[in-house]
Short mmCIF file of C-alpha atoms in Angstrom, two decimals:
data_model
loop_
_atom_site.label_atom_id
_atom_site.label_comp_id
_atom_site.label_asym_id
_atom_site.label_seq_id
_atom_site.Cartn_x
_atom_site.Cartn_y
_atom_site.Cartn_z
CA UNK Z 1148 25.04 19.31 22.32
CA UNK Z 1149 24.45 15.76 21.49
CA UNK Z 1150 21.92 13.17 22.47
CA UNK Z 1151 21.87 12.19 26.11
CA UNK Z 1152 21.61 8.53 27.38
CA UNK Z 1153 18.15 9.34 28.75
CA UNK Z 1154 16.97 10.83 25.47
CA UNK Z 1155 18.23 7.80 23.62
CA UNK Z 1156 16.35 5.58 25.96
CA UNK Z 1157 13.19 7.58 25.67
CA UNK Z 1158 13.39 7.52 21.81
CA UNK Z 1159 13.94 3.80 21.70
CA UNK Z 1160 11.03 3.14 24.15
CA UNK Z 1161 8.69 5.13 21.81
CA UNK Z 1162 8.67 2.26 19.43
CA UNK Z 1163 6.32 0.58 21.84
CA UNK Z 1164 2.75 1.76 22.34
CA UNK Z 1165 2.78 1.43 26.07
CA UNK Z 1166 5.65 3.87 26.37
CA UNK Z 1167 4.10 6.25 23.86
CA UNK Z 1168 0.97 6.21 26.13
CA UNK Z 1169 3.11 6.61 29.29
CA UNK Z 1170 5.16 9.54 27.97
CA UNK Z 1171 2.28 10.82 25.83
CA UNK Z 1172 4.77 11.25 22.94
CA UNK Z 1173 5.25 9.93 19.48
CA UNK Z 1174 8.02 10.08 16.81
CA UNK Z 1175 7.95 11.71 13.37
CA UNK Z 1176 10.82 11.84 10.96
CA UNK Z 1177 12.01 13.70 7.93
CA UNK Z 1178 11.67 17.24 6.72
CA UNK Z 1179 8.23 16.92 5.11
CA UNK Z 1180 6.40 15.09 7.94
CA UNK Z 1181 8.01 17.13 10.73
CA UNK Z 1182 7.22 20.42 9.00
CA UNK Z 1183 3.54 19.30 8.51
CA UNK Z 1184 3.37 18.57 12.20
CA UNK Z 1185 5.14 21.86 13.17
CA UNK Z 1186 2.58 23.75 11.02
CA UNK Z 1187 -0.34 22.03 12.67
CA UNK Z 1188 -2.00 22.16 16.10
CA UNK Z 1189 0.26 19.34 17.27
CA UNK Z 1190 2.74 20.36 19.95
CA UNK Z 1191 6.46 19.59 19.59
CA UNK Z 1192 8.39 18.31 22.59
CA UNK Z 1193 11.93 18.05 21.18
CA UNK Z 1194 13.56 18.17 17.67
CA UNK Z 1195 16.81 16.31 17.03
CA UNK Z 1196 18.16 17.77 13.84
CA UNK Z 1197 21.32 18.25 11.76
CA UNK Z 1198 22.45 21.79 11.36
CA UNK Z 1199 21.03 22.11 7.81
CA UNK Z 1200 17.51 21.86 9.14
CA UNK Z 1201 15.80 25.22 9.82
CA UNK Z 1202 12.60 25.95 11.71
CA UNK Z 1203 11.12 28.60 13.92
CA UNK Z 1204 10.72 26.86 17.19
CA UNK Z 1205 12.38 27.92 20.49
CA UNK Z 1206 16.02 26.88 20.98
CA UNK Z 1207 15.48 24.87 24.11
CA UNK Z 1208 13.41 22.36 22.25
CA UNK Z 1209 16.16 21.76 19.65
CA UNK Z 1210 19.00 19.26 20.01
CA UNK Z 1211 21.59 19.64 17.22
CA UNK Z 1212 22.92 16.22 16.25
CA UNK Z 1213 25.53 14.88 13.76
CA UNK Z 1214 24.42 12.82 10.82
CA UNK Z 1215 25.88 9.84 12.59
CA UNK Z 1216 23.80 10.39 15.73
CA UNK Z 1217 20.68 10.97 13.65
CA UNK Z 1218 21.34 7.58 11.96
CA UNK Z 1219 21.48 5.97 15.43
CA UNK Z 1220 18.06 7.15 16.46
CA UNK Z 1221 16.34 6.99 13.09
CA UNK Z 1222 14.32 4.06 11.87
CA UNK Z 1223 14.42 5.33 8.18
CA UNK Z 1224 16.80 3.84 5.64
CA UNK Z 1225 17.82 7.31 4.73
CA UNK Z 1226 17.41 9.64 7.73
CA UNK Z 1227 16.39 13.13 6.48
CA UNK Z 1228 17.74 15.97 8.72
CA UNK Z 1229 15.24 15.66 11.59
CA UNK Z 1230 13.56 13.39 14.11
CA UNK Z 1231 10.93 15.04 16.27
CA UNK Z 1232 9.13 14.11 19.46
CA UNK Z 1233 5.53 15.34 19.48
CA UNK Z 1234 2.84 15.30 22.07
CA UNK Z 1235 -0.07 12.93 21.50
CA UNK Z 1236 -3.15 15.24 21.36
CA UNK Z 1237 -6.32 14.63 23.37
CA UNK Z 1238 -8.95 12.79 21.33
CA UNK Z 1239 -11.68 15.10 20.15
CA UNK Z 1240 -15.27 14.46 20.74
CA UNK Z 1241 -16.94 12.19 18.18
CA UNK Z 1242 -19.15 14.30 15.97
CA UNK Z 1243 -20.98 11.47 14.26
CA UNK Z 1244 -21.82 13.33 11.06
CA UNK Z 1245 -20.60 13.43 7.43
CA UNK Z 1246 -18.89 10.53 5.82
CA UNK Z 1247 -17.19 8.35 8.57
CA UNK Z 1248 -14.62 5.63 7.92
CA UNK Z 1249 -14.54 2.79 10.55
CA UNK Z 1250 -11.71 0.22 10.76
CA UNK Z 1251 -12.28 -3.23 12.25
CA UNK Z 1252 -8.97 -4.36 13.46
CA UNK Z 1253 -6.53 -3.16 10.64
CA UNK Z 1254 -3.11 -4.62 11.54
CA UNK Z 1255 -0.60 -3.21 9.08
CA UNK Z 1256 0.75 0.22 9.84
CA UNK Z 1257 1.43 1.00 6.13
CA UNK Z 1258 -2.20 0.29 5.42
CA UNK Z 1259 -3.43 2.52 8.23
CA UNK Z 1260 -1.16 5.36 7.12
CA UNK Z 1261 -2.32 5.07 3.51
CA UNK Z 1262 -5.99 5.04 4.70
CA UNK Z 1263 -5.35 8.16 6.80
CA UNK Z 1264 -4.00 9.90 3.66
CA UNK Z 1265 -7.14 8.80 1.79
CA UNK Z 1266 -9.38 10.15 4.46
CA UNK Z 1267 -7.67 13.52 4.15
CA UNK Z 1268 -7.91 13.55 0.42
CA UNK Z 1269 -11.62 12.48 0.35
CA UNK Z 1270 -12.68 14.78 3.22
CA UNK Z 1271 -13.74 11.97 5.45
CA UNK Z 1272 -15.04 13.71 8.60
CA UNK Z 1273 -13.81 11.17 11.16
CA UNK Z 1274 -11.83 7.94 11.31
CA UNK Z 1275 -12.95 5.50 13.86
CA UNK Z 1276 -10.68 2.64 14.80
CA UNK Z 1277 -11.58 -0.56 16.82
CA UNK Z 1278 -9.43 -0.81 19.85
CA UNK Z 1279 -7.43 -3.66 18.25
CA UNK Z 1280 -6.57 -1.54 15.19
CA UNK Z 1281 -2.80 -0.67 14.98
CA UNK Z 1282 -2.04 2.55 16.91
CA UNK Z 1283 -2.02 5.59 14.67
CA UNK Z 1284 1.02 6.99 16.51
CA UNK Z 1285 3.07 3.93 15.57
CA UNK Z 1286 6.04 5.36 13.70
CA UNK Z 1287 5.35 3.52 10.44
CA UNK Z 1288 1.74 4.91 10.53
CA UNK Z 1289 3.02 8.39 11.09
CA UNK Z 1290 5.42 8.16 8.21
CA UNK Z 1291 2.97 6.60 5.81
CA UNK Z 1292 0.31 9.14 6.59
CA UNK Z 1293 2.58 11.96 5.30
CA UNK Z 1294 1.19 14.57 7.63
CA UNK Z 1295 -2.43 13.70 6.96
CA UNK Z 1296 -2.56 12.56 10.67
CA UNK Z 1297 -2.81 16.26 11.59
CA UNK Z 1298 -5.99 16.81 9.65
CA UNK Z 1299 -8.22 13.84 10.42
CA UNK Z 1300 -9.85 13.31 13.85
CA UNK Z 1301 -9.11 9.80 14.85
CA UNK Z 1302 -10.97 7.87 17.59
CA UNK Z 1303 -10.22 4.46 19.16
CA UNK Z 1304 -13.42 3.10 20.49
CA UNK Z 1305 -15.47 -0.09 21.11
CA UNK Z 1306 -16.66 -0.37 17.47
CA UNK Z 1307 -19.35 -2.87 18.21
CA UNK Z 1308 -20.86 -0.66 20.90
CA UNK Z 1309 -20.66 2.43 18.62
CA UNK Z 1310 -22.30 0.73 15.65
CA UNK Z 1311 -25.08 -0.68 17.72
CA UNK Z 1312 -26.12 2.87 18.66
CA UNK Z 1313 -25.52 5.01 15.53
CA UNK Z 1314 -28.45 6.31 13.44
CA UNK Z 1315 -26.31 6.77 10.36
CA UNK Z 1316 -26.63 4.18 7.56
CA UNK Z 1317 -23.70 1.65 7.71
CA UNK Z 1318 -21.85 0.02 4.77
CA UNK Z 1319 -19.48 -2.90 4.35
CA UNK Z 1320 -17.72 -4.19 1.33
CA UNK Z 1321 -18.90 -7.76 0.59
CA UNK Z 1322 -18.70 -9.76 -2.62
CA UNK Z 1323 -22.46 -10.63 -2.22
CA UNK Z 1324 -23.29 -6.92 -1.81
CA UNK Z 1325 -24.94 -4.53 -4.30
CA UNK Z 1326 -22.70 -3.41 -7.17
CA UNK Z 1327 -21.23 -0.18 -5.85
CA UNK Z 1328 -21.23 1.41 -9.36
CA UNK Z 1329 -25.00 1.08 -9.39
CA UNK Z 1330 -25.69 2.02 -5.80
CA UNK Z 1331 -27.06 5.31 -4.68
CA UNK Z 1332 -24.76 6.24 -1.83
CA UNK Z 1333 -25.66 8.83 0.81
CA UNK Z 1334 -23.71 11.93 1.81
CA UNK Z 1335 -23.66 10.76 5.40
CA UNK Z 1336 -22.92 7.40 6.54
CA UNK Z 1337 -20.33 4.92 7.99
CA UNK Z 1338 -18.12 2.81 5.75
CA UNK Z 1339 -16.61 -0.06 7.65
CA UNK Z 1340 -13.49 -1.81 6.38
CA UNK Z 1341 -12.21 -5.04 7.89
CA UNK Z 1342 -8.99 -6.84 8.93
CA UNK Z 1343 -6.47 -7.69 6.23
CA UNK Z 1344 -6.75 -11.44 6.83
CA UNK Z 1345 -10.24 -11.94 8.36
CA UNK Z 1346 -12.31 -9.11 6.92
CA UNK Z 1347 -15.23 -7.86 9.05
CA UNK Z 1348 -15.91 -9.75 12.28
CA UNK Z 1349 -19.25 -11.53 12.70
CA UNK Z 1350 -20.21 -9.34 15.61
CA UNK Z 1351 -19.92 -6.19 13.37
CA UNK Z 1352 -21.58 -7.86 10.35
CA UNK Z 1353 -24.75 -8.35 12.34
CA UNK Z 1354 -25.01 -4.60 12.85
CA UNK Z 1355 -24.72 -3.41 9.25
CA UNK Z 1356 -27.50 -2.09 7.06
CA UNK Z 1357 -25.90 -2.14 3.67
CA UNK Z 1358 -23.49 -4.44 1.73
CA UNK Z 1359 -21.73 -3.12 -1.44
CA UNK Z 1360 -19.36 -4.80 -3.71
CA UNK Z 1361 -16.60 -3.63 -6.09
CA UNK Z 1362 -17.21 -5.63 -9.24
CA UNK Z 1363 -14.30 -7.86 -10.45
CA UNK Z 1364 -13.48 -7.60 -14.13
CA UNK Z 1365 -10.65 -10.04 -14.43
CA UNK Z 1366 -11.44 -13.01 -16.71
CA UNK Z 1367 -10.26 -15.78 -14.46
CA UNK Z 1368 -12.10 -14.61 -11.42
CA UNK Z 1369 -9.37 -15.99 -9.17
CA UNK Z 1370 -8.27 -12.77 -7.63
CA UNK Z 1371 -9.39 -13.24 -4.04
CA UNK Z 1372 -9.53 -9.78 -2.81
CA UNK Z 1373 -8.18 -6.32 -3.14
CA UNK Z 1374 -5.71 -4.84 -0.61
CA UNK Z 1375 -7.75 -3.11 2.11
CA UNK Z 1376 -6.24 0.28 1.30
CA UNK Z 1377 -6.97 0.05 -2.44
CA UNK Z 1378 -10.57 -1.08 -1.73
CA UNK Z 1379 -10.97 1.85 0.70
CA UNK Z 1380 -9.69 4.14 -2.03
CA UNK Z 1381 -12.25 2.91 -4.60
CA UNK Z 1382 -15.11 2.98 -2.16
CA UNK Z 1383 -14.36 6.49 -0.75
CA UNK Z 1384 -14.16 7.75 -4.43
CA UNK Z 1385 -17.59 6.20 -4.99
CA UNK Z 1386 -19.14 7.82 -1.84
CA UNK Z 1387 -17.67 11.23 -3.02
CA UNK Z 1388 -18.06 11.23 -6.79
CA UNK Z 1389 -21.79 11.75 -6.64
CA UNK Z 1390 -21.51 15.16 -4.78
CA UNK V 1378 17.45 -34.38 2.87
CA UNK V 1379 18.39 -30.91 3.88
CA UNK V 1380 19.42 -27.84 2.11
CA UNK V 1381 22.87 -28.04 0.40
CA UNK V 1382 25.50 -25.28 0.53
CA UNK V 1383 24.98 -24.74 -3.15
CA UNK V 1384 21.17 -24.35 -2.76
CA UNK V 1385 21.66 -22.01 0.14
CA UNK V 1386 24.01 -19.89 -2.05
CA UNK V 1387 21.53 -19.94 -4.97
CA UNK V 1388 18.64 -18.95 -2.81
CA UNK V 1389 20.56 -16.06 -1.22
CA UNK V 1390 21.77 -14.82 -4.68
CA UNK V 1391 18.15 -14.69 -5.94
CA UNK V 1392 17.51 -11.55 -3.84
CA UNK V 1393 19.52 -9.73 -6.57
CA UNK V 1394 18.08 -9.12 -10.01
CA UNK V 1395 21.34 -9.97 -11.84
CA UNK V 1396 21.28 -13.51 -10.32
CA UNK V 1397 17.58 -13.91 -11.00
CA UNK V 1398 18.35 -13.17 -14.58
CA UNK V 1399 21.43 -15.35 -14.70
CA UNK V 1400 19.65 -18.37 -13.31
CA UNK V 1401 16.29 -17.46 -14.76
CA UNK V 1402 14.73 -18.16 -11.42
CA UNK V 1403 12.69 -16.27 -8.82
CA UNK V 1404 11.55 -17.03 -5.22
CA UNK V 1405 7.94 -17.26 -3.89
CA UNK V 1406 7.01 -18.17 -0.43
CA UNK V 1407 4.06 -19.45 1.74
CA UNK V 1408 1.26 -21.81 0.96
CA UNK V 1409 -1.15 -19.47 -0.85
CA UNK V 1410 1.35 -17.81 -3.27
CA UNK V 1411 3.19 -21.07 -3.98
CA UNK V 1412 -0.04 -22.88 -4.73
CA UNK V 1413 -1.18 -20.18 -7.11
CA UNK V 1414 2.04 -20.52 -8.98
CA UNK V 1415 1.89 -24.33 -9.01
CA UNK V 1416 -1.63 -24.07 -10.41
CA UNK V 1417 -0.57 -21.74 -13.19
CA UNK V 1418 1.54 -21.98 -16.34
CA UNK V 1419 4.70 -21.12 -14.28
CA UNK V 1420 7.21 -23.98 -13.94
CA UNK V 1421 8.52 -24.93 -10.60
CA UNK V 1422 12.31 -25.78 -10.29
CA UNK V 1423 12.55 -26.72 -6.56
CA UNK V 1424 10.31 -26.59 -3.56
CA UNK V 1425 11.81 -26.41 -0.02
CA UNK V 1426 9.02 -27.41 2.29
CA UNK V 1427 8.20 -28.67 5.75
CA UNK V 1428 6.58 -32.04 5.92
CA UNK V 1429 3.17 -30.68 6.54
CA UNK V 1430 3.11 -29.14 3.03
CA UNK V 1431 1.36 -31.26 0.48
CA UNK V 1432 1.35 -30.90 -3.30
CA UNK V 1433 1.34 -33.00 -6.48
CA UNK V 1434 4.75 -32.30 -8.02
CA UNK V 1435 7.39 -35.00 -8.65
CA UNK V 1436 9.50 -35.98 -5.77
CA UNK V 1437 12.91 -34.98 -7.22
CA UNK V 1438 11.81 -31.32 -7.25
CA UNK V 1439 11.03 -31.40 -3.50
CA UNK V 1440 13.47 -30.82 -0.64
CA UNK V 1441 12.01 -31.58 2.77
CA UNK V 1442 13.36 -29.03 5.27
CA UNK V 1443 12.97 -28.47 9.00
CA UNK V 1444 11.21 -25.33 10.25
CA UNK V 1445 14.59 -24.12 11.42
CA UNK V 1446 16.03 -24.51 7.95
CA UNK V 1447 13.01 -22.88 6.41
CA UNK V 1448 13.53 -19.93 8.66
CA UNK V 1449 17.09 -19.70 7.47
CA UNK V 1450 16.18 -19.31 3.86
CA UNK V 1451 12.95 -17.39 4.35
CA UNK V 1452 12.62 -13.70 4.13
CA UNK V 1453 9.13 -13.65 5.75
CA UNK V 1454 8.66 -12.81 9.47
CA UNK V 1455 6.61 -15.96 9.81
CA UNK V 1456 7.71 -18.55 7.26
CA UNK V 1457 4.73 -20.56 6.06
CA UNK V 1458 5.68 -24.17 5.15
CA UNK V 1459 7.18 -23.62 1.79
CA UNK V 1460 9.68 -21.59 -0.31
CA UNK V 1461 9.70 -22.33 -4.06
CA UNK V 1462 12.11 -21.46 -6.87
CA UNK V 1463 10.21 -20.93 -10.10
CA UNK V 1464 11.37 -20.36 -13.57
CA UNK V 1465 10.99 -16.79 -15.06
CA UNK V 1466 8.69 -17.31 -18.04
CA UNK V 1467 9.55 -15.77 -21.44
CA UNK V 1468 7.88 -12.39 -22.01
CA UNK V 1469 4.76 -12.68 -24.16
CA UNK V 1470 4.27 -10.56 -27.26
CA UNK V 1471 2.75 -7.24 -26.62
CA UNK V 1472 -0.92 -7.31 -27.86
CA UNK V 1473 -1.49 -3.57 -27.59
CA UNK V 1474 -5.21 -3.68 -27.07
CA UNK V 1475 -7.77 -3.31 -24.32
CA UNK V 1476 -7.03 -1.35 -21.24
CA UNK V 1477 -3.28 -1.19 -20.66
CA UNK V 1478 -1.58 0.12 -17.60
CA UNK V 1479 1.94 1.60 -17.99
CA UNK V 1480 4.35 2.41 -15.14
CA UNK V 1481 7.03 5.06 -15.40
CA UNK V 1482 9.68 4.07 -12.96
CA UNK V 1483 7.75 2.64 -9.95
CA UNK V 1484 10.35 2.01 -7.33
CA UNK V 1485 8.65 0.44 -4.47
CA UNK V 1486 8.12 -3.31 -4.59
CA UNK V 1487 4.99 -3.24 -2.35
CA UNK V 1488 3.46 -0.72 -4.70
CA UNK V 1489 4.17 -2.81 -7.84
CA UNK V 1490 2.74 -5.91 -6.17
CA UNK V 1491 -0.45 -4.06 -5.13
CA UNK V 1492 -0.70 -2.69 -8.70
CA UNK V 1493 -0.37 -6.15 -10.26
CA UNK V 1494 -3.19 -7.31 -7.98
CA UNK V 1495 -5.32 -4.34 -9.17
CA UNK V 1496 -4.60 -5.26 -12.82
CA UNK V 1497 -5.82 -8.67 -12.18
CA UNK V 1498 -9.02 -7.44 -10.40
CA UNK V 1499 -9.87 -4.94 -13.04
CA UNK V 1500 -9.05 -7.09 -16.05
CA UNK V 1501 -6.25 -4.88 -17.32
CA UNK V 1502 -5.01 -6.64 -20.47
CA UNK V 1503 -1.26 -5.86 -20.17
CA UNK V 1504 1.05 -4.16 -17.70
CA UNK V 1505 3.98 -2.25 -19.26
CA UNK V 1506 6.83 -1.25 -17.10
CA UNK V 1507 9.65 1.17 -17.93
CA UNK V 1508 13.02 -0.44 -17.75
CA UNK V 1509 13.76 1.35 -14.50
CA UNK V 1510 10.66 0.07 -12.70
CA UNK V 1511 11.37 -2.45 -10.01
CA UNK V 1512 11.64 -5.95 -11.13
CA UNK V 1513 8.31 -7.91 -10.94
CA UNK V 1514 10.31 -11.03 -9.84
CA UNK V 1515 11.70 -9.11 -6.86
CA UNK V 1516 10.60 -11.15 -3.92
CA UNK V 1517 8.58 -8.45 -2.19
CA UNK V 1518 6.72 -7.88 -5.46
CA UNK V 1519 5.92 -11.57 -5.84
CA UNK V 1520 4.59 -11.77 -2.23
CA UNK V 1521 2.52 -8.51 -2.49
CA UNK V 1522 0.98 -9.58 -5.83
CA UNK V 1523 -0.55 -12.58 -4.09
CA UNK V 1524 -0.49 -14.84 -7.25
CA UNK V 1525 -1.85 -12.25 -9.59
CA UNK V 1526 1.56 -12.22 -11.23
CA UNK V 1527 0.55 -15.44 -12.93
CA UNK V 1528 -2.46 -13.89 -14.60
CA UNK V 1529 -1.14 -10.48 -15.95
CA UNK V 1530 1.20 -10.22 -18.97
CA UNK V 1531 4.02 -7.93 -17.77
CA UNK V 1532 6.43 -6.29 -20.23
CA UNK V 1533 9.63 -4.33 -19.53
CA UNK V 1534 10.21 -2.01 -22.42
CA UNK V 1535 11.45 1.42 -23.37
CA UNK V 1536 8.26 3.28 -22.37
CA UNK V 1537 9.15 6.52 -24.31
CA UNK V 1538 9.67 4.63 -27.59
CA UNK V 1539 6.52 2.56 -27.03
CA UNK V 1540 4.32 5.64 -26.32
CA UNK V 1541 5.73 7.58 -29.29
CA UNK V 1542 4.36 4.75 -31.62
CA UNK V 1543 1.04 3.62 -30.10
CA UNK V 1544 -2.24 4.53 -31.69
CA UNK V 1545 -4.14 4.08 -28.45
CA UNK V 1546 -5.30 7.13 -26.47
CA UNK V 1547 -3.00 7.80 -23.55
CA UNK V 1548 -3.92 9.16 -20.04
CA UNK V 1549 -2.02 10.51 -17.14
CA UNK V 1550 -3.19 11.63 -13.72
CA UNK V 1551 -2.45 15.38 -13.28
CA UNK V 1552 -3.99 17.90 -10.90
CA UNK V 1553 -4.63 20.20 -13.81
CA UNK V 1554 -6.35 17.50 -15.80
CA UNK V 1555 -10.07 16.97 -16.44
CA UNK V 1556 -12.21 15.76 -13.49
CA UNK V 1557 -12.19 11.97 -13.94
CA UNK V 1558 -15.65 11.72 -12.61
CA UNK V 1559 -16.86 13.87 -15.54
CA UNK V 1560 -14.67 12.32 -18.21
CA UNK V 1561 -15.85 9.89 -20.82
CA UNK V 1562 -13.18 7.20 -20.70
CA UNK V 1563 -12.63 4.77 -23.57
CA UNK V 1564 -12.66 0.98 -23.37
CA UNK V 1565 -9.24 0.78 -24.95
CA UNK V 1566 -6.37 3.00 -23.90
CA UNK V 1567 -3.22 3.36 -21.93
CA UNK V 1568 -3.18 4.74 -18.39
CA UNK V 1569 0.35 5.80 -17.34
CA UNK V 1570 1.30 6.11 -13.60
CA UNK V 1571 4.48 7.81 -12.50
CA UNK V 1572 7.26 7.37 -10.00
CA UNK V 1573 6.43 7.71 -6.19
CA UNK V 1574 8.59 10.88 -5.75
CA UNK V 1575 8.76 12.45 -9.18
CA UNK V 1576 5.63 11.52 -10.95
CA UNK V 1577 5.64 11.27 -14.69
CA UNK V 1578 8.88 12.19 -16.50
CA UNK V 1579 8.96 15.22 -18.78
CA UNK V 1580 9.81 13.02 -21.78
CA UNK V 1581 6.75 10.86 -21.23
CA UNK V 1582 4.49 13.85 -20.52
CA UNK V 1583 5.08 15.23 -24.07
CA UNK V 1584 3.68 12.02 -25.63
CA UNK V 1585 0.38 12.07 -23.77
CA UNK V 1586 -2.94 12.93 -25.27
CA UNK V 1587 -5.18 13.22 -22.15
CA UNK V 1588 -4.80 14.41 -18.60
CA UNK V 1589 -7.25 13.49 -15.88
CA UNK V 1590 -7.49 14.36 -12.22
CA UNK V 1591 -9.01 12.76 -9.08
CA UNK V 1592 -10.79 15.60 -7.27
CA UNK V 1593 -9.63 16.35 -3.85
CA UNK V 1594 -12.49 16.79 -1.22
CA UNK V 1595 -10.57 17.57 1.91
CA UNK V 1596 -11.29 21.07 3.24
CA UNK V 1597 -7.66 22.12 3.81
CA UNK V 1598 -6.50 21.20 0.35
CA UNK V 1599 -3.08 20.37 1.87
CA UNK V 1600 -2.90 16.70 1.01
CA UNK V 1601 -0.27 16.72 -1.70
CA UNK V 1602 -0.97 13.53 -3.40
CA UNK V 1603 -2.35 10.11 -3.16
CA UNK V 1604 -0.15 7.03 -2.93
CA UNK V 1605 0.43 5.65 -6.43
CA UNK V 1606 -1.29 2.35 -5.74
CA UNK V 1607 -4.41 3.97 -4.30
CA UNK V 1608 -4.52 6.48 -7.22
CA UNK V 1609 -4.23 3.57 -9.65
CA UNK V 1610 -7.05 1.78 -7.85
CA UNK V 1611 -9.33 4.79 -8.28
CA UNK V 1612 -8.45 5.37 -11.95
CA UNK V 1613 -8.75 1.73 -12.99
CA UNK V 1614 -12.13 1.59 -11.26
CA UNK V 1615 -13.14 4.72 -13.31
CA UNK V 1616 -12.06 3.18 -16.52
CA UNK V 1617 -14.01 0.06 -15.85
CA UNK V 1618 -17.14 1.25 -14.16
CA UNK V 1619 -18.73 2.55 -17.35
CA UNK V 1620 -18.69 -0.82 -19.09
#
């Protein structure tokens, strides 16, 4: 059995968010990421795999393909045995407790994937994304998150409306903020990280109770900013190290 | 004046390390990165720019190009006014003091660029790269470093030979290491970060005096590792926050 024309068309269409939403499906590739998804609550629709990939799912969901066919449908430089179509799960209800990370319009899929992995590592309870943040089922996000996508509840909501109602303390990174190394950070709260080019939007800034800063140690003081994923890493580490 | 055939050939060749070394030149693109290089000790060879780019360098080094021509030579999705050829500077002498970061075969140019930016932010005194680490004049590294390349001394050396001789304390990240949040870290020392897929090589591990770990807070404990750039961010922050 090889890939049908309709399957090929479906796979190609899933690079676009509107078709992911229409079909309620997303793509994951490679042995590691696919196995993490198979071992999670996520539901598999179809697996396209070469004959050296082994797994325990029912035969009707498996399409055996040649390496040449896998290469045709893969967006990886080096396709790795399997490409899977998985169902996009329903969004869980927002719990609004613990340490929450909120993203104000993150654009880069690699950054979002890295941030999802960080949320998993640091036990962030929920990830809240503004509606303009890149889709977490974008294929590059799925690959960069390395399976952490299955362990972090992610919500796409109107961030401004949410922050205007929350009772949790809110934090943004700002060069004029309090030195994070000297701040007493709470166990529960919302850390908001901004867009790669524009930072936090003015509407969101108005709603924030605390500004914190990562001190800069370089002598020249010319480094303008840290990459958003590395800044998120440092700040999540600071929130967690006290507990 | 437009781009000559020879110039086009030169620019194309510089995507390969052997031609960068042969011509002793590298490429930087976009207003921000090019301006940071022009304002540094780095020497410009030629600037290819559209007529809305302004700078203070002598006319014979400038080639005015159309947006269409810039698009031809650019490797950015959205070319931004200028592509510059700069001379690769001579490597400075290794000072072997302060906080030093050493990289054991980092492969991904985006990771190296992000790490160079981190070194700049945290005042790392020198960056030491194993000879197999991706070239810091690779165009993707130059773009991701956002100008920090001009402020951090970078050395490509035999890492094993160097570490077998140094008197500074050495540190690697290892899940079996001491909790970094409870470690007393020195002001001077060498932090070594490993390859994205394979971590630190066995030869290097034998030479290391200290192992430190970033605690994992996620409930499931399934996250295998942090991305090397985010782990570097957290560890450099820990080395610096005490001082």
